[in-house]
Tab-separated table of C-alpha atoms and ligand atoms in Angstrom:
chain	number	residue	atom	x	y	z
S	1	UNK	CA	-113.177	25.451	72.620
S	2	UNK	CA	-114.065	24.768	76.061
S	3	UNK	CA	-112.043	25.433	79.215
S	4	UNK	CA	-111.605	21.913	80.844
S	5	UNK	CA	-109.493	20.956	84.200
S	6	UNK	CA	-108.026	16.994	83.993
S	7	UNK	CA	-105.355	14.665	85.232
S	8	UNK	CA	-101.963	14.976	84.353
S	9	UNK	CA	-101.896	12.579	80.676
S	10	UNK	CA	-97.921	12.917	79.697
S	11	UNK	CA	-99.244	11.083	76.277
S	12	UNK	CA	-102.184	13.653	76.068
S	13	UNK	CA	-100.624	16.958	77.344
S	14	UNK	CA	-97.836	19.341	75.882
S	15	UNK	CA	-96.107	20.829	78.260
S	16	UNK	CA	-92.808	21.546	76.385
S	17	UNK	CA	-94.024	25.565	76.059
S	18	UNK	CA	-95.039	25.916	79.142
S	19	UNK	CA	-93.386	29.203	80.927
S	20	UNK	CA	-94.624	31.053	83.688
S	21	UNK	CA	-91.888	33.422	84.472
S	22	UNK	CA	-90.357	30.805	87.036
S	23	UNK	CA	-88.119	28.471	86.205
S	24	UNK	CA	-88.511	25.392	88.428
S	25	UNK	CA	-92.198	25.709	87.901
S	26	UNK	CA	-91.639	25.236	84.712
S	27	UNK	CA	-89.221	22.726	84.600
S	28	UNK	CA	-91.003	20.841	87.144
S	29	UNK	CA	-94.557	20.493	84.431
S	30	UNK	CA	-92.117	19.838	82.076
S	31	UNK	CA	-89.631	17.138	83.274
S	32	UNK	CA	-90.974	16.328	86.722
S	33	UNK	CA	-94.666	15.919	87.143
S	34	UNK	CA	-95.737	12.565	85.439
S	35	UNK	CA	-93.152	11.178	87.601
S	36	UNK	CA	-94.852	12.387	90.384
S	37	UNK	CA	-97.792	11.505	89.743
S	38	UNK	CA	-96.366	7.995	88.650
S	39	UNK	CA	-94.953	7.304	91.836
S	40	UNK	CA	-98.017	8.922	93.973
S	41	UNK	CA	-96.113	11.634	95.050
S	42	UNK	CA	-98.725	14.131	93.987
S	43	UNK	CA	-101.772	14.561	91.816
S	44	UNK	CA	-101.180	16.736	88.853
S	45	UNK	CA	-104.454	18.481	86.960
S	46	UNK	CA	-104.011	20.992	84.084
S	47	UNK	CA	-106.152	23.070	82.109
S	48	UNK	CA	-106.607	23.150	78.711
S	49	UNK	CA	-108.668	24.413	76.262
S	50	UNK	CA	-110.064	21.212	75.080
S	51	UNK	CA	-109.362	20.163	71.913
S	52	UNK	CA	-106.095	22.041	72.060
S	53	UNK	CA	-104.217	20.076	74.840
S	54	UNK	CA	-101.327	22.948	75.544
S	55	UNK	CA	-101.021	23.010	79.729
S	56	UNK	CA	-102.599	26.463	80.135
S	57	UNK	CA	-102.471	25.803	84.244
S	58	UNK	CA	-102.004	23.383	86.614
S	59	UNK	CA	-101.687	22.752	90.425
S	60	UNK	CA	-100.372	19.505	92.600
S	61	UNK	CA	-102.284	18.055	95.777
S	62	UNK	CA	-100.217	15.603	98.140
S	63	UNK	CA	-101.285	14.694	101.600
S	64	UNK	CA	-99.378	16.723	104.289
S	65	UNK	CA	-98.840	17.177	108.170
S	66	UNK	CA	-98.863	20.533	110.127
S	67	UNK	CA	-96.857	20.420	113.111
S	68	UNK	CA	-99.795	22.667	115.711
S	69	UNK	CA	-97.001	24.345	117.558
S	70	UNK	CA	-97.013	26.711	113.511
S	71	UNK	CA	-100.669	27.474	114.075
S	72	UNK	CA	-102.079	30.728	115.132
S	73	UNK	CA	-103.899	30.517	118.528
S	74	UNK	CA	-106.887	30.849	116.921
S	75	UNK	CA	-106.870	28.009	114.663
S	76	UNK	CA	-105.195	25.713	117.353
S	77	UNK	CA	-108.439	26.520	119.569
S	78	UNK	CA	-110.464	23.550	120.020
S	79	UNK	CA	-108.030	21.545	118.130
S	80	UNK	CA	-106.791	18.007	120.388
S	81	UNK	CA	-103.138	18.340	120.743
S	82	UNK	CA	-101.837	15.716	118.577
S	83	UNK	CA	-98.388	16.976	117.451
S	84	UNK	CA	-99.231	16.464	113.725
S	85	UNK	CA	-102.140	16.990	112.129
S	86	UNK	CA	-103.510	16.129	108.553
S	87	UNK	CA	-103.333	18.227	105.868
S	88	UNK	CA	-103.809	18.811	101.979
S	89	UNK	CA	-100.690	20.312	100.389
S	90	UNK	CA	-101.337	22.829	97.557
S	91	UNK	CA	-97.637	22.005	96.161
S	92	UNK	CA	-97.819	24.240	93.221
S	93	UNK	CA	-99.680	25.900	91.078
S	94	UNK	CA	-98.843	28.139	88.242
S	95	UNK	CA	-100.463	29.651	85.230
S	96	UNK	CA	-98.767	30.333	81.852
S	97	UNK	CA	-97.384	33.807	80.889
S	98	UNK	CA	-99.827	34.153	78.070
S	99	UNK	CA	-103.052	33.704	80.021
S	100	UNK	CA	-102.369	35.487	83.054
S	101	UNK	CA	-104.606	38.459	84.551
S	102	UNK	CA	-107.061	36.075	82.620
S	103	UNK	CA	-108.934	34.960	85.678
S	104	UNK	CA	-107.363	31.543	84.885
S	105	UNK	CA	-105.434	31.523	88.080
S	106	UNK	CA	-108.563	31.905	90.123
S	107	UNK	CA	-110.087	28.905	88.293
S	108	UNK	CA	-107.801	26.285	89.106
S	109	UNK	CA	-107.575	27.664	92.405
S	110	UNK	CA	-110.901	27.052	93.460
S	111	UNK	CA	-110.561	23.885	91.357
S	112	UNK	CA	-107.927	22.673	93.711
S	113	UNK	CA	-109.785	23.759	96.949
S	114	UNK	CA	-112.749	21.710	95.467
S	115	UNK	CA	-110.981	18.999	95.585
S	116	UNK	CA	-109.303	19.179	98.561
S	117	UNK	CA	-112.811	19.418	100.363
S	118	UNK	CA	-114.122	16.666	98.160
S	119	UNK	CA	-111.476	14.325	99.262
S	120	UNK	CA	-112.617	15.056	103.140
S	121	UNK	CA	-115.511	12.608	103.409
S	122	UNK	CA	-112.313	9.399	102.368
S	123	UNK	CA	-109.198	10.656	104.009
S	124	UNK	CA	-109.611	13.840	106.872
S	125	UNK	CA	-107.668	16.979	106.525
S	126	UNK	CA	-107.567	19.784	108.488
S	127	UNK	CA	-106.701	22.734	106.284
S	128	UNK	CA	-105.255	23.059	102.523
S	129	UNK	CA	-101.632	24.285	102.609
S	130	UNK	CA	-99.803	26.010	100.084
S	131	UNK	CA	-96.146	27.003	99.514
S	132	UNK	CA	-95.708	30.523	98.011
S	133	UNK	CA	-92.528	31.223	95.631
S	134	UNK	CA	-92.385	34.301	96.535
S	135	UNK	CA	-94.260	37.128	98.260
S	136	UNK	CA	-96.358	38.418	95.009
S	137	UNK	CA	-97.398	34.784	95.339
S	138	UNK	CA	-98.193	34.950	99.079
S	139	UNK	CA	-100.638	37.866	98.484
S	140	UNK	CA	-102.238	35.944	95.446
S	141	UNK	CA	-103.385	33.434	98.270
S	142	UNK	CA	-103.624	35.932	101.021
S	143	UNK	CA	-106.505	36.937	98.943
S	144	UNK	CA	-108.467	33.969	98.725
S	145	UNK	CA	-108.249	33.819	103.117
S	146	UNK	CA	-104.756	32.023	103.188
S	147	UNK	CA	-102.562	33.284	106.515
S	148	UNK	CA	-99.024	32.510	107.015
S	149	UNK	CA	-97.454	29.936	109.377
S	150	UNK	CA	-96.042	31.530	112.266
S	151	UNK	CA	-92.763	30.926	111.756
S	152	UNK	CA	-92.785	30.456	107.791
S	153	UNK	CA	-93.901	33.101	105.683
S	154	UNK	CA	-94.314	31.734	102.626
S	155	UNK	CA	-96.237	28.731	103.560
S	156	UNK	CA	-99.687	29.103	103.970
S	157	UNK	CA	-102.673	27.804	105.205
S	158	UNK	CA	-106.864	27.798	104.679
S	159	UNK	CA	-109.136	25.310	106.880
S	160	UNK	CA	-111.313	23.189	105.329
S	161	UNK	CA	-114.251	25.342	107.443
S	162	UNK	CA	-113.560	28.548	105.638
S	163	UNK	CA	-113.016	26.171	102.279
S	164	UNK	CA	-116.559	24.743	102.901
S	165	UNK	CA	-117.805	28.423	103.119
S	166	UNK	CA	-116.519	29.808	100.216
S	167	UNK	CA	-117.036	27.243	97.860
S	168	UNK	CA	-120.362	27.529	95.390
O	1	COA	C1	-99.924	33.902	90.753
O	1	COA	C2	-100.674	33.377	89.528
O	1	COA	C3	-101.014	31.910	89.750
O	1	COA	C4	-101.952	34.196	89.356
O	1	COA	O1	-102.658	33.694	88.222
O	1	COA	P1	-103.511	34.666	87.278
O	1	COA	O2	-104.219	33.820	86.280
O	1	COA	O3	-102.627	35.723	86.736
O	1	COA	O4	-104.508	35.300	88.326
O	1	COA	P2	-106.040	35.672	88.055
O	1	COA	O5	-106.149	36.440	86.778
O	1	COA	O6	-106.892	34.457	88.198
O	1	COA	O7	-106.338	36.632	89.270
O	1	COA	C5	-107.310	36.318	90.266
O	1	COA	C6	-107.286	37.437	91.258
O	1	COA	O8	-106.034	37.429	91.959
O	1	COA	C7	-105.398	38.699	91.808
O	1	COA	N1	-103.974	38.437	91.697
O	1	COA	C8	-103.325	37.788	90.706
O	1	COA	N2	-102.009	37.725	90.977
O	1	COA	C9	-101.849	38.367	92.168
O	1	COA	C10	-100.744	38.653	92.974
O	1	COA	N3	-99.521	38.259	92.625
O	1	COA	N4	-100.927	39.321	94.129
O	1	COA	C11	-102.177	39.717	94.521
O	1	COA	N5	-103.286	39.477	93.785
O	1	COA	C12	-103.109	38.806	92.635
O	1	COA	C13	-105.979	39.310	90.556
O	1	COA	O9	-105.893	40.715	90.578
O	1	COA	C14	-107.412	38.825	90.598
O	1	COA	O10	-108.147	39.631	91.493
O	1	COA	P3	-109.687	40.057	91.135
O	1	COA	O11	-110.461	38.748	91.046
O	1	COA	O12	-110.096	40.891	92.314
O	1	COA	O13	-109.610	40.761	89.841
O	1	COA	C15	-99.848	33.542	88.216
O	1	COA	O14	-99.483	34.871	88.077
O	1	COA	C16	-98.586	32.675	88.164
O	1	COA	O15	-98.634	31.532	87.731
O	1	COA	N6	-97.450	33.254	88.564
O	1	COA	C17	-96.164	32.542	88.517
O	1	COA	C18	-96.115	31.376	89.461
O	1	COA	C19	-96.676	31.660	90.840
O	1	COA	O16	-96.452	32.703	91.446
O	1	COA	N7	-97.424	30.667	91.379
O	1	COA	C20	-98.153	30.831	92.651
O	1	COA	C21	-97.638	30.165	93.806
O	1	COA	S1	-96.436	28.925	93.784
């Protein structure tokens, strides 16, 4: 059995028992994401542990604005005042109820930010952006270096600098 991260296959995948103790995540691997990713909405990778192909995780990427005027000062520094600026949006991501506390979360996390930087030297983005469900969710990410928008606390952000350093 080996632990393996891939695109989104709706032929491939079962996602019918996946339950993560929040219902429109959920629903959303279950009914909504190869329609996404059908229509280029977002990218959709899951783990599984190859040969069994039950979604143990997954995460979405999208490309994203950030409007400056909901960065911290800091961040903005430096930055040329366009009034949006790109982004990667970490749409969601979610790990099943069975493997949690497994480090599995972590995983596709890093997975995800990976990516994100990977996809830097095609398309430029400024920072990887996540939306939180809830605030357990914003400290899962707070922990990796994610801070809040200003005025939205459960969005968050992580620039592609800090990525770039914490990435093996
Ligand atoms: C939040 C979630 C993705 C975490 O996944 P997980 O597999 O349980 O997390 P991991 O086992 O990889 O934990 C990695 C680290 O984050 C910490 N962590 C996990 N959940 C945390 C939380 N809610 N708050 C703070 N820290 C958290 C762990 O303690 C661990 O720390 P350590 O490396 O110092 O031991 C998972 O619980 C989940 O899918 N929850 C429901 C959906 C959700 O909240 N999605 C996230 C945002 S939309």
């Amino acid at each position: 059995m080996t632990l393996t991260i891939e695109l989104l296959d709706s032929k491939k995948h079962n996602r019918s028992c996946f339950s993560c103790g929040n219902e429109s995540l959920d629903n959303y691997i279950r009914k909504q994401a190869s329609q996404d990713l059908k229509k280029k909405i977002a990218t959709v990778f899951v783990l599984i542990d190859s040969p069994n192909t039950d979604v143990i995780a997954y995460y979405t990427l999208s490309s994203y604005t950030i409007d400056i005027a909901n960065l911290d000062e800091t961040f903005a520094k430096g930055i040329p005042r366009y009034p949006l600026l790109p982004a990667t949006l970490l749409g969601r991501l979610a790990v099943d109820n069975t493997f949690q506390g497994q480090g599995m979360g972590k995983v596709i996390l890093i997975d995800a930010l990976k990516r994100a930087l990977d996809a830097i030297t095609q398309v430029a983005s400024l920072a990887v952006v996540v939306e939180a469900i809830d605030e357990d969710a914003v400290r899962f990410y707070q922990k990796y270096g994610f801070r809040q928008f200003k005025q939205y606390p459960l969005k968050l952000y992580l620039s592609m600098n800090s990525i770039a350093s914490i990435i093996p």
